[in-house]
Coordinates of C-alpha atoms in Angstrom, one line a residue:
X1 CA -37.4 -83.3 -45.8
X2 CA -34.0 -83.0 -44.1
X3 CA -31.2 -81.3 -45.9
X4 CA -27.7 -82.6 -45.7
X5 CA -25.9 -80.9 -42.9
X6 CA -22.9 -78.6 -43.7
X7 CA -19.6 -78.7 -42.0
X8 CA -18.6 -75.5 -40.2
X9 CA -16.0 -74.8 -42.9
X10 CA -18.6 -75.2 -45.6
X11 CA -20.9 -72.9 -43.8
X12 CA -18.2 -70.3 -43.3
X13 CA -17.2 -70.7 -46.9
X14 CA -20.7 -70.0 -47.9
X15 CA -20.7 -66.8 -45.8
X16 CA -17.4 -65.8 -47.4
X17 CA -18.8 -66.2 -50.9
X18 CA -22.0 -64.3 -49.9
X19 CA -20.0 -61.4 -48.5
X20 CA -17.7 -61.3 -51.5
X21 CA -20.7 -61.2 -53.8
X22 CA -22.7 -58.8 -51.6
X23 CA -19.9 -56.4 -50.7
X24 CA -17.6 -56.6 -53.7
X25 CA -16.1 -53.0 -53.5
X26 CA -14.3 -50.8 -51.0
X27 CA -16.1 -48.3 -48.6
X28 CA -15.0 -45.1 -46.9
X29 CA -16.1 -45.2 -43.3
X30 CA -15.8 -42.8 -40.3
X31 CA -15.0 -44.3 -37.0
X32 CA -13.1 -43.8 -33.7
X33 CA -10.2 -46.0 -32.7
X34 CA -11.1 -47.9 -29.5
X35 CA -8.1 -50.2 -29.5
X36 CA -4.9 -50.3 -31.6
X37 CA -1.9 -52.7 -31.6
X38 CA 0.8 -53.7 -33.9
X39 CA 2.1 -57.2 -34.4
X40 CA 4.6 -58.5 -36.9
X41 CA 4.3 -55.4 -38.9
X42 CA 0.5 -55.6 -39.1
X43 CA -2.0 -53.3 -37.4
X44 CA -5.1 -54.5 -35.6
X45 CA -7.8 -52.0 -34.7
X46 CA -11.1 -52.0 -32.9
X47 CA -13.4 -49.4 -34.4
X48 CA -16.4 -47.9 -32.7
X49 CA -19.1 -45.3 -33.3
X50 CA -20.5 -43.4 -30.3
X51 CA -23.9 -41.8 -29.8
X52 CA -23.1 -38.1 -29.8
X53 CA -25.7 -37.4 -27.1
X54 CA -24.8 -40.1 -24.6
X55 CA -21.2 -40.9 -25.7
X56 CA -21.9 -44.6 -25.7
X57 CA -21.0 -47.1 -28.5
X58 CA -23.7 -47.8 -31.0
X59 CA -21.5 -49.8 -33.4
X60 CA -18.3 -51.8 -33.2
X61 CA -16.1 -53.6 -35.7
X62 CA -12.7 -55.2 -36.0
X63 CA -10.3 -53.9 -38.7
X64 CA -6.9 -55.0 -39.9
X65 CA -4.2 -53.3 -41.9
X66 CA -1.7 -55.8 -43.4
X67 CA 2.0 -55.2 -43.3
X68 CA 2.4 -54.1 -46.9
X69 CA -0.3 -51.4 -46.6
X70 CA 0.5 -50.4 -43.0
X71 CA 4.2 -49.9 -43.8
X72 CA 3.3 -47.1 -46.2
X73 CA 0.1 -45.8 -44.6
X74 CA 1.5 -45.2 -41.1
X75 CA 4.4 -42.8 -42.1
X76 CA 2.1 -41.0 -44.6
X77 CA -0.5 -40.3 -41.9
X78 CA 2.1 -39.2 -39.3
X79 CA 3.9 -36.9 -41.7
X80 CA 0.7 -35.3 -42.8
X81 CA -1.0 -34.9 -39.4
X82 CA 2.1 -34.7 -37.1
X83 CA 0.3 -37.3 -35.0
X84 CA 0.5 -41.1 -34.6
X85 CA -2.7 -43.1 -34.7
X86 CA -3.9 -43.6 -31.2
X87 CA -7.0 -44.6 -29.3
X88 CA -9.6 -42.0 -29.1
X89 CA -8.7 -40.6 -32.5
X90 CA -11.3 -40.2 -35.2
X91 CA -10.3 -41.5 -38.7
X92 CA -11.7 -41.8 -42.2
X93 CA -10.5 -45.1 -43.7
X94 CA -11.1 -47.1 -46.9
X95 CA -12.1 -50.7 -46.1
X96 CA -13.3 -53.8 -47.8
X97 CA -15.0 -56.8 -46.2
X98 CA -13.1 -60.0 -45.7
X99 CA -14.3 -63.2 -44.2
X100 CA -12.0 -66.1 -43.5
X101 CA -13.2 -69.5 -42.7
X102 CA -10.8 -69.9 -39.8
X103 CA -10.6 -66.4 -38.5
X104 CA -14.0 -64.9 -39.1
X105 CA -15.1 -61.5 -40.4
X106 CA -13.0 -58.4 -40.5
X107 CA -12.7 -55.1 -42.3
X108 CA -9.4 -54.7 -44.1
X109 CA -8.0 -51.2 -44.1
X110 CA -6.8 -50.3 -47.6
X111 CA -6.3 -46.5 -47.3
X112 CA -6.7 -43.6 -44.8
X113 CA -7.5 -39.9 -45.3
X114 CA -5.4 -37.9 -42.9
X115 CA -7.2 -34.6 -43.7
X116 CA -10.3 -35.9 -41.9
X117 CA -8.3 -36.6 -38.8
X118 CA -6.6 -33.1 -39.1
X119 CA -10.1 -31.6 -39.2
X120 CA -11.2 -33.5 -36.2
X121 CA -8.0 -32.6 -34.4
X122 CA -8.5 -29.0 -35.3
X123 CA -12.1 -29.1 -34.1
X124 CA -11.1 -30.6 -30.8
X125 CA -8.3 -28.1 -30.4
X126 CA -10.7 -25.3 -31.1
X127 CA -13.2 -26.7 -28.6
X128 CA -10.4 -26.7 -26.0
X129 CA -9.5 -23.1 -26.9
X130 CA -13.1 -22.0 -26.8
X131 CA -13.5 -23.6 -23.3
X132 CA -10.4 -21.8 -22.1
X133 CA -11.7 -18.5 -23.4
X134 CA -15.0 -19.1 -21.7
X135 CA -13.2 -19.8 -18.4
X136 CA -11.2 -16.6 -18.9
X137 CA -7.8 -18.2 -18.6
X138 CA -6.6 -18.5 -22.2
X139 CA -4.2 -15.5 -21.9
X140 CA -3.7 -15.7 -18.1
X141 CA -0.1 -16.9 -18.2
X142 CA 0.8 -14.4 -20.9
X143 CA -0.2 -11.6 -18.5
X144 CA 2.6 -12.6 -16.1
X145 CA 5.9 -10.7 -16.6
X146 CA 9.2 -12.3 -16.9
X147 CA 11.4 -11.0 -14.1
X148 CA 14.2 -8.7 -15.2
X149 CA 16.8 -11.1 -13.9
X150 CA 15.3 -14.5 -15.0
X151 CA 18.0 -16.9 -13.9
X152 CA 16.3 -19.5 -11.7
X153 CA 14.8 -21.9 -14.2
X154 CA 12.5 -24.9 -13.5
X155 CA 12.8 -27.3 -16.5
X156 CA 10.2 -29.9 -17.4
X157 CA 11.8 -32.4 -19.8
X158 CA 13.0 -35.9 -20.2
X159 CA 16.4 -36.3 -18.5
X160 CA 17.8 -38.3 -21.4
X161 CA 16.4 -36.1 -24.2
X162 CA 19.0 -34.6 -26.5
X163 CA 17.0 -31.3 -26.4
X164 CA 17.5 -31.1 -22.6
X165 CA 21.2 -31.4 -23.0
X166 CA 21.3 -28.8 -25.8
X167 CA 19.3 -26.5 -23.6
X168 CA 21.6 -26.8 -20.6
X169 CA 24.7 -26.5 -22.8
X170 CA 23.3 -23.3 -24.4
X171 CA 22.7 -21.7 -21.0
X172 CA 26.1 -22.8 -19.5
X173 CA 28.2 -21.7 -22.5
X174 CA 26.3 -18.5 -23.4
X175 CA 28.4 -15.8 -25.1
X176 CA 28.0 -13.3 -22.2
X177 CA 29.0 -15.7 -19.3
X178 CA 25.6 -15.1 -17.6
X179 CA 24.9 -17.5 -14.7
X180 CA 21.7 -19.6 -14.7
X181 CA 20.5 -22.0 -12.1
X182 CA 18.4 -24.9 -13.5
X183 CA 16.4 -27.6 -11.7
X184 CA 15.0 -30.5 -13.7
X185 CA 11.6 -31.9 -13.1
X186 CA 11.6 -35.1 -15.2
X187 CA 8.5 -35.9 -17.3
X188 CA 7.4 -38.2 -20.1
X189 CA 7.6 -36.1 -23.3
X190 CA 6.5 -38.7 -25.9
X191 CA 4.2 -41.7 -26.1
X192 CA 1.6 -42.4 -23.6
X193 CA 1.3 -40.4 -20.3
X194 CA 2.6 -37.0 -21.6
X195 CA -0.3 -35.1 -20.0
X196 CA -0.3 -36.7 -16.6
X197 CA 3.5 -36.6 -16.4
X198 CA 3.8 -32.9 -17.2
X199 CA 1.0 -32.0 -14.8
X200 CA 2.7 -33.9 -12.1
X201 CA 6.0 -32.0 -12.7
X202 CA 4.1 -28.7 -12.7
X203 CA 2.5 -29.6 -9.3
X204 CA 6.0 -30.3 -7.9
X205 CA 7.2 -26.9 -9.2
X206 CA 4.1 -25.2 -7.8
X207 CA 5.0 -26.4 -4.3
X208 CA 8.3 -24.5 -4.6
X209 CA 7.3 -21.8 -7.0
X210 CA 9.0 -19.0 -5.0
X211 CA 12.4 -20.6 -5.8
X212 CA 12.0 -20.0 -9.5
X213 CA 11.6 -17.2 -12.0
X214 CA 10.0 -19.2 -14.8
X215 CA 9.3 -22.7 -16.1
X216 CA 10.6 -24.1 -19.4
X217 CA 8.9 -27.1 -21.0
X218 CA 11.2 -28.6 -23.6
X219 CA 11.1 -31.6 -25.8
X220 CA 13.7 -32.2 -28.5
X221 CA 14.3 -35.1 -30.8
X222 CA 10.9 -36.8 -30.3
X223 CA 8.6 -37.8 -33.1
X224 CA 6.2 -35.3 -34.4
X225 CA 3.5 -38.0 -34.1
X226 CA 3.7 -37.6 -30.3
X227 CA 2.1 -34.1 -30.2
X228 CA -1.4 -35.3 -29.2
X229 CA -0.4 -35.3 -25.5
X230 CA 0.1 -31.5 -25.7
X231 CA -3.4 -30.8 -27.0
X232 CA -5.4 -31.6 -23.9
X233 CA -7.8 -29.5 -21.8
X234 CA -6.4 -30.5 -18.4
X235 CA -2.8 -29.7 -19.3
X236 CA -3.8 -26.4 -20.9
X237 CA -5.7 -25.4 -17.7
X238 CA -2.8 -26.2 -15.5
X239 CA -0.4 -24.1 -17.7
X240 CA -2.8 -21.2 -18.1
X241 CA -3.4 -21.0 -14.3
X242 CA 0.3 -21.5 -13.3
X243 CA 1.7 -18.7 -11.1
X244 CA 5.0 -18.5 -13.1
X245 CA 5.6 -17.6 -16.7
X246 CA 5.9 -20.8 -18.8
X247 CA 8.1 -21.0 -21.9
X248 CA 7.5 -23.9 -24.3
X249 CA 10.0 -25.3 -26.8
X250 CA 8.7 -28.7 -27.7
X251 CA 10.4 -29.0 -31.1
X252 CA 7.9 -29.0 -33.9
X253 CA 7.3 -26.9 -37.0
X254 CA 3.5 -27.4 -37.5
X255 CA 0.8 -25.1 -36.2
X256 CA 0.8 -24.3 -32.5
X257 CA -0.6 -26.9 -30.1
X258 CA -2.8 -25.8 -27.3
X259 CA 0.1 -25.9 -24.9
X260 CA 1.9 -23.3 -27.0
X261 CA -1.2 -21.2 -27.2
X262 CA -1.7 -20.9 -23.4
X263 CA 1.9 -20.6 -22.5
X264 CA 3.6 -17.3 -21.8
X265 CA 6.1 -17.6 -24.7
X266 CA 6.4 -20.2 -27.4
X267 CA 9.6 -21.0 -29.2
X268 CA 10.3 -23.9 -31.6
X269 CA 13.2 -25.7 -30.0
X270 CA 15.0 -26.2 -26.6
X271 CA 18.0 -24.2 -27.9
X272 CA 15.6 -21.4 -28.9
X273 CA 14.2 -21.4 -25.3
X274 CA 17.8 -21.1 -24.0
X275 CA 18.5 -18.3 -26.4
X276 CA 15.4 -16.5 -25.3
X277 CA 16.5 -16.6 -21.7
X278 CA 20.0 -15.4 -22.6
X279 CA 18.6 -12.7 -24.8
X280 CA 16.2 -11.6 -22.1
X281 CA 19.1 -11.2 -19.6
X282 CA 21.3 -9.5 -22.2
X283 CA 18.5 -7.0 -22.9
X284 CA 18.3 -6.2 -19.2
X285 CA 22.1 -5.9 -19.2
X286 CA 22.0 -3.5 -22.1
X287 CA 19.3 -1.5 -20.4
X288 CA 21.4 -1.2 -17.2
X289 CA 24.4 -0.2 -19.3
X290 CA 22.4 2.4 -21.2
X291 CA 21.0 3.7 -18.0
X292 CA 24.5 3.9 -16.6
X293 CA 25.7 5.8 -19.6
X294 CA 22.8 8.1 -19.5
X295 CA 23.4 8.7 -15.8
X296 CA 27.1 9.4 -16.4
X297 CA 26.3 11.7 -19.3
X298 CA 23.7 13.5 -17.2
X299 CA 26.1 13.8 -14.2
X300 CA 28.9 15.2 -16.5
X301 CA 26.5 17.6 -18.1
X302 CA 25.1 18.7 -14.8
X303 CA 28.6 19.2 -13.3
X304 CA 29.7 21.2 -16.4
X305 CA 26.6 23.4 -16.1
X306 CA 27.2 24.0 -12.5
X307 CA 30.8 24.8 -13.1
X308 CA 29.8 27.4 -15.7
X309 CA 27.2 28.8 -13.4
X310 CA 29.7 29.1 -10.6
X311 CA 32.2 30.8 -12.9
X312 CA 29.5 33.3 -14.1
X313 CA 28.6 34.0 -10.5
X314 CA 32.3 34.3 -9.5
X315 CA 32.9 36.7 -12.4
X316 CA 30.0 38.9 -11.3
X317 CA 30.8 39.0 -7.7
X318 CA 33.1 42.2 -7.8
X319 CA 30.6 44.1 -9.9
X320 CA 27.7 43.0 -7.7
X321 CA 29.8 43.8 -4.6
X322 CA 30.5 47.3 -5.8
X323 CA 26.9 47.8 -6.8
X324 CA 25.7 46.4 -3.5
X325 CA 28.3 48.5 -1.5
X326 CA 27.3 51.7 -3.3
X327 CA 23.7 51.0 -2.7
X328 CA 24.2 50.3 1.0
X329 CA 26.5 53.3 1.5
X330 CA 23.8 55.5 -0.1
X331 CA 21.2 53.9 2.2
X332 CA 23.4 54.4 5.2
X333 CA 24.0 58.0 4.3
X334 CA 20.2 58.5 3.9
X335 CA 19.5 56.8 7.2
X336 CA 22.2 58.8 8.9
X337 CA 20.6 62.1 7.6
X338 CA 17.2 60.9 8.7
X339 CA 18.6 59.9 12.1
X340 CA 20.2 63.3 12.6
X341 CA 17.0 65.1 11.5
X342 CA 14.8 63.0 13.8
X343 CA 17.3 63.4 16.6
X344 CA 17.3 67.2 16.4
X345 CA 13.5 67.2 16.2
X346 CA 13.3 64.9 19.2
X347 CA 15.7 67.1 21.2
X348 CA 13.8 70.2 20.3
X349 CA 10.5 68.6 21.3
X350 CA 12.1 67.3 24.6
X351 CA 13.4 70.8 25.4
X352 CA 10.0 72.4 24.8
X353 CA 8.4 69.7 27.0
X354 CA 11.1 70.3 29.6
X355 CA 10.6 74.1 29.6
X356 CA 6.9 73.7 29.8
X357 CA 7.3 71.2 32.7
X358 CA 9.6 73.6 34.5
X359 CA 7.1 76.4 34.1
X360 CA 4.3 74.2 35.3
X361 CA 6.5 72.9 38.2
X362 CA 7.3 76.5 39.4
X363 CA 3.7 77.5 39.3
X364 CA 2.6 74.4 41.1
X365 CA 5.3 74.8 43.7
X366 CA 4.3 78.4 44.4
X367 CA 0.6 77.3 44.7
X368 CA 1.5 74.4 46.9
X369 CA 3.6 76.6 49.1
X370 CA 0.9 79.2 49.5
X371 CA -1.6 76.5 50.3
X372 CA 0.7 74.9 52.9
X373 CA 1.4 78.4 54.5
X374 CA -2.3 79.0 54.8
X375 CA -2.9 75.6 56.3
X376 CA 0.0 76.2 58.7
X377 CA -1.5 79.5 59.8
X378 CA -4.9 77.8 60.3
X379 CA -3.2 75.0 62.4
X380 CA -1.4 77.6 64.5
X381 CA -4.6 79.4 65.2
X382 CA -6.3 76.1 66.1
X383 CA -3.3 75.2 68.3
X384 CA -3.4 78.5 70.0
X385 CA -7.1 78.2 70.7
X386 CA -6.6 74.7 72.2
X387 CA -3.6 75.7 74.3
X388 CA -4.5 74.7 78.0
X389 CA -2.7 77.8 79.3
X390 CA -5.5 80.0 77.7
X391 CA -8.0 77.9 79.7
X392 CA -6.1 78.3 82.9
X393 CA -6.0 82.1 82.4
X394 CA -9.7 82.1 82.3
X395 CA -9.9 80.5 85.7
X396 CA -10.1 76.9 84.8
X397 CA -7.9 74.2 86.3
X398 CA -6.7 70.7 85.2
X399 CA -6.6 67.8 87.5
X400 CA -4.4 64.9 86.6
X401 CA -3.9 61.4 88.1
X402 CA -0.7 59.6 87.4
X403 CA 0.0 62.2 84.6
X404 CA -3.4 61.7 82.9
X405 CA -6.3 64.1 83.0
X406 CA -8.9 63.1 85.6
X407 CA -12.3 63.3 84.0
X408 CA -14.5 61.2 86.3
X409 CA -14.3 61.2 90.2
X410 CA -14.9 57.5 90.1
X411 CA -11.5 57.0 88.6
X412 CA -9.8 58.2 91.8
X413 CA -9.6 56.0 94.9
X414 CA -8.8 56.9 98.5
X415 CA -5.1 57.4 99.0
X416 CA -4.4 58.4 95.3
X417 CA -2.5 61.6 94.9
X418 CA -3.9 64.0 92.3
X419 CA -2.3 67.2 90.9
X420 CA -4.4 70.3 90.2
X421 CA -2.8 72.7 87.7
X422 CA -3.8 76.4 88.1
X423 CA -2.7 79.5 86.1
X424 CA 0.0 80.3 88.6
X425 CA 1.0 76.9 90.0
X426 CA -0.1 73.4 91.0
X427 CA -1.7 71.9 94.1
X428 CA -1.2 68.3 95.1
X429 CA -4.0 66.6 97.0
X430 CA -4.6 63.1 98.5
X431 CA -8.0 61.4 98.3
X432 CA -9.4 60.5 101.7
X433 CA -12.4 58.5 102.6
X434 CA -15.2 60.6 104.1

């Protein structure tokens, strides 16, 4: 038997009644915001739940928060968490089911528990910190040293931000008249795109990092609900590995964000960042002045000491001179006596050697004279024995040819004149051919 057909409105009305009877109360539900938009004071969300292993959606539902509830819930959440509700955020909301014949089914958000989101944010922040520790870069930027004269500043900020103006004014009008050179690298510091914009600015600075002493990331006057962009892994890794010290002053009072944790130095506001730079330069100035004073005092003390030492030396010169003179005069006298003594000894020794040599010389001369006389007598006897006249007296003769003794008849030729010497005269003969 056929039933009477229902109109679509009647069917949807039946669904509405069924839902109202079956789900009469509110429910607390955990979910992640996939989409969020505001319209006419209302908030429309798309909630999802993801498989923790594969990170894929396993459930999806639409949710609405009406103007009256949203107007109170939004500032309460932002004040408590310091964040605004954004996509990707995990929330714990109280909802009730509503089905409208014309608009279909939706969960109506009645309340929100910001402590759940705080816990999730803290968990995500801790996960980022743990990963940075595992990579060994968490304190890398802190290990860099601010140069003594940190005056060339690269600034990452929104150009129109009041905090940027305060920062520049604080540097230009510092009480010590120090000079600072600042270069702005504009970046989005609130709303969507914080992470990518700051990373892009850091990349631009990195291309010219030798021109700067440090980087200052400042944000002033923005909503505290815009802090989520500073709690990202990619931004933290860029800051941690940056080759210049990075100072953050992003203007918030709550616990440190990840960007603060990995930066070289964290201050609360842009003006505090400027004060830090001025104080750093002033500390260097004081160190130089203290060193100058110490150097001047040391120089004065050294000069005074040297003057006293010279005075003492000057005062002691006459006494030392007399002492030294007496000592040297005594030494000269001693050396003179020794010289005279040694001279007398040397003269006596030389005289003895001379007398001895004279005695030896006379003896040697007499011996030599006797020897030479005996030799002369011997030579005279030998000469007498060899005298040709003695041979002639004994009947011998000497024949000469051209003044030389003729020993061999063959040496004479016919016609030669030879002279024969006898004891009592000479005979001249001419060789003839027989």
